[in-house]
PDB file of C-alpha atoms in Angstrom:
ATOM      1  CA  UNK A   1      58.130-125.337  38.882  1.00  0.00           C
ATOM      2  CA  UNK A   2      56.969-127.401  42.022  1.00  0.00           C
ATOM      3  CA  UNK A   3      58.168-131.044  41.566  1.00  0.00           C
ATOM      4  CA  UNK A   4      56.867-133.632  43.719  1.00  0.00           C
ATOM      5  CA  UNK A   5      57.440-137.126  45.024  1.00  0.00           C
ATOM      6  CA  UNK A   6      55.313-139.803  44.088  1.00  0.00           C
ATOM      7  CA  UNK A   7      54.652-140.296  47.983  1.00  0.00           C
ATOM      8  CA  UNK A   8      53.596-136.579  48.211  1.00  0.00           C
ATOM      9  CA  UNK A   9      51.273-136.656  44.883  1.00  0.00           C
ATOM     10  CA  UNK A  10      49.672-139.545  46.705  1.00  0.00           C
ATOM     11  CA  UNK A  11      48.930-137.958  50.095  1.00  0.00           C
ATOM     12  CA  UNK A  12      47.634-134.690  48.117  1.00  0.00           C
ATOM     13  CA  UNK A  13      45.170-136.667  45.760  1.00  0.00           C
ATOM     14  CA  UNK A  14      44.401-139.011  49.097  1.00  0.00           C
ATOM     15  CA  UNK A  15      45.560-142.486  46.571  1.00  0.00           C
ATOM     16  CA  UNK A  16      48.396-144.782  47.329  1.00  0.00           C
ATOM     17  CA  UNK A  17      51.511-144.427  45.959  1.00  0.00           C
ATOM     18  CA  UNK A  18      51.136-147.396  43.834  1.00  0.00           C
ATOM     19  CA  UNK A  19      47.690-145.300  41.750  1.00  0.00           C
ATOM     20  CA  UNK A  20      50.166-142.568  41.242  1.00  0.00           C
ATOM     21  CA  UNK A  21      52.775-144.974  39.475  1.00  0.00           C
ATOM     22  CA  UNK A  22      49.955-146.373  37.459  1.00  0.00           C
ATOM     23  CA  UNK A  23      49.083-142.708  36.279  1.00  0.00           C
ATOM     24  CA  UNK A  24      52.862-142.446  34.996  1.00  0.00           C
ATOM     25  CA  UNK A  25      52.294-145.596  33.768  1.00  0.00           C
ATOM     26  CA  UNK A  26      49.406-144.970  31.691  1.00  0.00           C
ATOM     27  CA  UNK A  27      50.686-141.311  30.167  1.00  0.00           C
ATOM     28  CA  UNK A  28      48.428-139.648  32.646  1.00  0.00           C
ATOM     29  CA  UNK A  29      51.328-137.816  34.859  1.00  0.00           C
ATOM     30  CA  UNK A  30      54.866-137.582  33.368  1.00  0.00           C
ATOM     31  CA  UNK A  31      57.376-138.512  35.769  1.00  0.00           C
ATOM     32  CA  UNK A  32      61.154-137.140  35.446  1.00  0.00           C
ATOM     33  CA  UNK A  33      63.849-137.898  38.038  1.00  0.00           C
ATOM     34  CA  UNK A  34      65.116-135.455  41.077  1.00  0.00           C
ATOM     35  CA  UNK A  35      68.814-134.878  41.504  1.00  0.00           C
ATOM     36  CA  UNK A  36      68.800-137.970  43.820  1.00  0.00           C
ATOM     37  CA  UNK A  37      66.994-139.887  41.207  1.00  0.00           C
ATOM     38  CA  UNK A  38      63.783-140.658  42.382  1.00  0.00           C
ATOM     39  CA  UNK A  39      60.661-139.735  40.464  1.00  0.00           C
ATOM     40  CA  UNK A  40      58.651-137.022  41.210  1.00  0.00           C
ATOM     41  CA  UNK A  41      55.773-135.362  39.019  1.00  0.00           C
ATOM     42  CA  UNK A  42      55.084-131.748  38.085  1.00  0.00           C
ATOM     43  CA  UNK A  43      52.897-130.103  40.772  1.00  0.00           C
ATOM     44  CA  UNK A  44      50.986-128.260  37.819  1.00  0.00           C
ATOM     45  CA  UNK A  45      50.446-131.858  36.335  1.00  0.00           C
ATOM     46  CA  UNK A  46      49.182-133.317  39.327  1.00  0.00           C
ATOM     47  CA  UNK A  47      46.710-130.409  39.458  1.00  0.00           C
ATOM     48  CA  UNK A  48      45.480-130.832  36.426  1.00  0.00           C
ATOM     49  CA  UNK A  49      44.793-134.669  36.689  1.00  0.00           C
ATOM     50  CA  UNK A  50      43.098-134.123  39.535  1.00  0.00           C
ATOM     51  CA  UNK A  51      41.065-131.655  37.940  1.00  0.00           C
ATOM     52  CA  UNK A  52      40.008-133.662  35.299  1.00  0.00           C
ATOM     53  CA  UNK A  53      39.525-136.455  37.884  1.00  0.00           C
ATOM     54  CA  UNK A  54      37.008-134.368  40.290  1.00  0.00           C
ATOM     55  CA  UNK A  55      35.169-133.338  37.269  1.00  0.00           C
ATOM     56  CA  UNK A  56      34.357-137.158  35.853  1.00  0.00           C
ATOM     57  CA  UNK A  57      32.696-137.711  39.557  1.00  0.00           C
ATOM     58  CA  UNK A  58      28.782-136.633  39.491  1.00  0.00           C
ATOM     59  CA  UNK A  59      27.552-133.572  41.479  1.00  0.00           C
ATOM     60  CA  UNK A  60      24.912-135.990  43.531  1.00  0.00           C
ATOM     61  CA  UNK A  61      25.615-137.514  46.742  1.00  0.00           C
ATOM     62  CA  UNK A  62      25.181-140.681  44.945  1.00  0.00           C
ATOM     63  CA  UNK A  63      27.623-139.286  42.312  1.00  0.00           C
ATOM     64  CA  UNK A  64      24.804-139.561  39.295  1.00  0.00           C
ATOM     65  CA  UNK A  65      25.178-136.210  38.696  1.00  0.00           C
ATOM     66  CA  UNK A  66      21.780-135.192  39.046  1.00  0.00           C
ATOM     67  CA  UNK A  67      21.923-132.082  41.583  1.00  0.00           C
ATOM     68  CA  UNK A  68      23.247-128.669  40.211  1.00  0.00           C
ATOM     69  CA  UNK A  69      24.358-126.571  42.976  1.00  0.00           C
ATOM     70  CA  UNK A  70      26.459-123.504  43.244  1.00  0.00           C
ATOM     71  CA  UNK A  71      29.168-124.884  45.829  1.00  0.00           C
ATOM     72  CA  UNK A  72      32.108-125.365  43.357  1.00  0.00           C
ATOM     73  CA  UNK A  73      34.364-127.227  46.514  1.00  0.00           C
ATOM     74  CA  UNK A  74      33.495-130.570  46.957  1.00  0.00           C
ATOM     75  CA  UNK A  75      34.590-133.261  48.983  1.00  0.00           C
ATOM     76  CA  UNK A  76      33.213-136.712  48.580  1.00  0.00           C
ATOM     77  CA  UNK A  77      34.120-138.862  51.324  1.00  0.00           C
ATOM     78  CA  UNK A  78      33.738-142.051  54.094  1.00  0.00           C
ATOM     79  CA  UNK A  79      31.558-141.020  57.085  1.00  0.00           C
ATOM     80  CA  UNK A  80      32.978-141.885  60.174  1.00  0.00           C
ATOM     81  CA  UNK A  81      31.237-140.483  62.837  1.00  0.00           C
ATOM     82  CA  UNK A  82      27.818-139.228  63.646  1.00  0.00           C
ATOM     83  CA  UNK A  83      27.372-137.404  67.126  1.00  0.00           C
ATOM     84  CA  UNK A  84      23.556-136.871  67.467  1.00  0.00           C
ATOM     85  CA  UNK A  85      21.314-135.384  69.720  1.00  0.00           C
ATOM     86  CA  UNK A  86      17.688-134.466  69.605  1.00  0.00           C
ATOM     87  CA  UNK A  87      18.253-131.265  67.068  1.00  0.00           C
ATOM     88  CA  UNK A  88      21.597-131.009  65.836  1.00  0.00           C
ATOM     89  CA  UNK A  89      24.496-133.402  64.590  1.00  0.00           C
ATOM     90  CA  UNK A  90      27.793-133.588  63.976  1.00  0.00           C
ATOM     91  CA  UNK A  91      29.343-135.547  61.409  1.00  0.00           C
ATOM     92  CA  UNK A  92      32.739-136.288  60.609  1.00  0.00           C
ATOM     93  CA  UNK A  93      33.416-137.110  56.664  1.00  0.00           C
ATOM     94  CA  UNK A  94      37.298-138.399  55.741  1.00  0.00           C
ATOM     95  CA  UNK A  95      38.012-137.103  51.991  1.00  0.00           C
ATOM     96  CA  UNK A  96      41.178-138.577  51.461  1.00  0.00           C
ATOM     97  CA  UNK A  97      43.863-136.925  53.809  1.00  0.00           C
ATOM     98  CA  UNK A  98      41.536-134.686  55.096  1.00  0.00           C
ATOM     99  CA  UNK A  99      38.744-134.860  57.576  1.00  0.00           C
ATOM    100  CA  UNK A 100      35.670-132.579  57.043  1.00  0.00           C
ATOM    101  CA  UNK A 101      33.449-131.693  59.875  1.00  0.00           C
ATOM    102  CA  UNK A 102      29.951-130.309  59.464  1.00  0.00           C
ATOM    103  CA  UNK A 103      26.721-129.670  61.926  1.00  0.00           C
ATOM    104  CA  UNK A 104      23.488-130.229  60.641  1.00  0.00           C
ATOM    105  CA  UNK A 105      20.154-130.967  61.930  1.00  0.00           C
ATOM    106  CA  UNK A 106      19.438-134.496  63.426  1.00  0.00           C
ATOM    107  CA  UNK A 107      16.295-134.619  60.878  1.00  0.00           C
ATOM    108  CA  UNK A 108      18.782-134.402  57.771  1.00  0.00           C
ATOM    109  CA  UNK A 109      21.093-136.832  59.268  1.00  0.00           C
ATOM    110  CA  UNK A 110      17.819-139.073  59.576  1.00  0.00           C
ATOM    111  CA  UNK A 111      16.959-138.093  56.077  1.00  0.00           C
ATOM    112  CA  UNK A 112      20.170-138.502  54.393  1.00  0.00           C
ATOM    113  CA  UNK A 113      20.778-142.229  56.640  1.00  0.00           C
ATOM    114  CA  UNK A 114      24.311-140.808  57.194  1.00  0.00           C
ATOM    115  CA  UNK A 115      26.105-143.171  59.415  1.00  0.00           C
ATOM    116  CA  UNK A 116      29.590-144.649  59.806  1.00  0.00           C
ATOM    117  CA  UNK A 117      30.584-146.231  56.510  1.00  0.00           C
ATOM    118  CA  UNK A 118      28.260-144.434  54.465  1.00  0.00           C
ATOM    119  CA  UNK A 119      29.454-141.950  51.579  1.00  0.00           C
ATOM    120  CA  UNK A 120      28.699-138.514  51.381  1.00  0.00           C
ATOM    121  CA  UNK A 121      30.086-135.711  49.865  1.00  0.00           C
ATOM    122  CA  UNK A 122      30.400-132.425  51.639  1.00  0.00           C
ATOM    123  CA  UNK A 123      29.909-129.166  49.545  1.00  0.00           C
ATOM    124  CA  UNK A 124      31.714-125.751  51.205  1.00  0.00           C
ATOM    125  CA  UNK A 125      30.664-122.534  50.039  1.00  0.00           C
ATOM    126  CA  UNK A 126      32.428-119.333  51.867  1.00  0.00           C
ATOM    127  CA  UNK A 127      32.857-115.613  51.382  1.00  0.00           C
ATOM    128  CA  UNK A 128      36.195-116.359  53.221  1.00  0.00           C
ATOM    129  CA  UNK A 129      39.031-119.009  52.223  1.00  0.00           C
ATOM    130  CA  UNK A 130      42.737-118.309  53.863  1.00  0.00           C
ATOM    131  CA  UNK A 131      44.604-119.958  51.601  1.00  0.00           C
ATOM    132  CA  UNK A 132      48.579-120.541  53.078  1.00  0.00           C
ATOM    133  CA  UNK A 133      51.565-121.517  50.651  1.00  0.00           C
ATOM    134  CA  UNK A 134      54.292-123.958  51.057  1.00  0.00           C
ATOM    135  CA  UNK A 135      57.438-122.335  52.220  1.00  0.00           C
ATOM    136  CA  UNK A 136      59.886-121.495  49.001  1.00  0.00           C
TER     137      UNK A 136
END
């Protein structure tokens, strides 16, 4: 079974170290010590939590929950950047670790008032997902 450090829970769920120790804390994650001593979680437990975490957030872009959609990934995030031009856009979401870039027309950016500090949440739907695993 995958056993992580708190400091790599924390960069995979895009929280600080210090919300992971309150999750042990509080019963959410179980903690047990490596052969150096340090705590580290179960990777299935960390999963799970953030499972159950992703699915208490709404569907909307304003997280009430009101849109159904068919996109099951979803990435609600900080916009930080917003390169327009007269048709198309891009901009550049941070969802925790990651950064998510998308191109959309300049009249949905307009519609949406995406700009830099704003929240969004971008929603991928592919027929193709490589998927690569951690060395063993």
């Amino acid at each position: 079974m995958t056993q992580l450090r708190i400091s790599e829970a924390a960069s995979l769920t895009g929280v600080s170290d210090d919300t992971v120790r309150r999750w042990i804390d509080r019963g959410e994650l179980t903690a047990s010590p490596d052969d150096s001593g340090r705590k580290t979680v179960a990777g299935a437990d960390l999963a799970r939590l953030a499972q159950e975490r992703a699915a208490g957030r709404g569907a909307g872009v304003d997280g009430s929950g009101d849109a159904a959609v068919s996109a099951r990934n979803s990435f609600r995030g900080l916009v930080t950047s917003v390169k327009s031009d007269e048709v198309m856009s891009q901009v550049d979401i941070q969802c925790g670790p990651y950064r998510v870039v998308s191109l959309i027309s300049t009249e949905a950016v307009r519609e949406m008032g995406l700009e830099p500090g704003s929240l969004a949440t971008a929603r991928v739907k592919a027929t193709s997902v490589v998927i690569e695993g951690a060395p063993q």
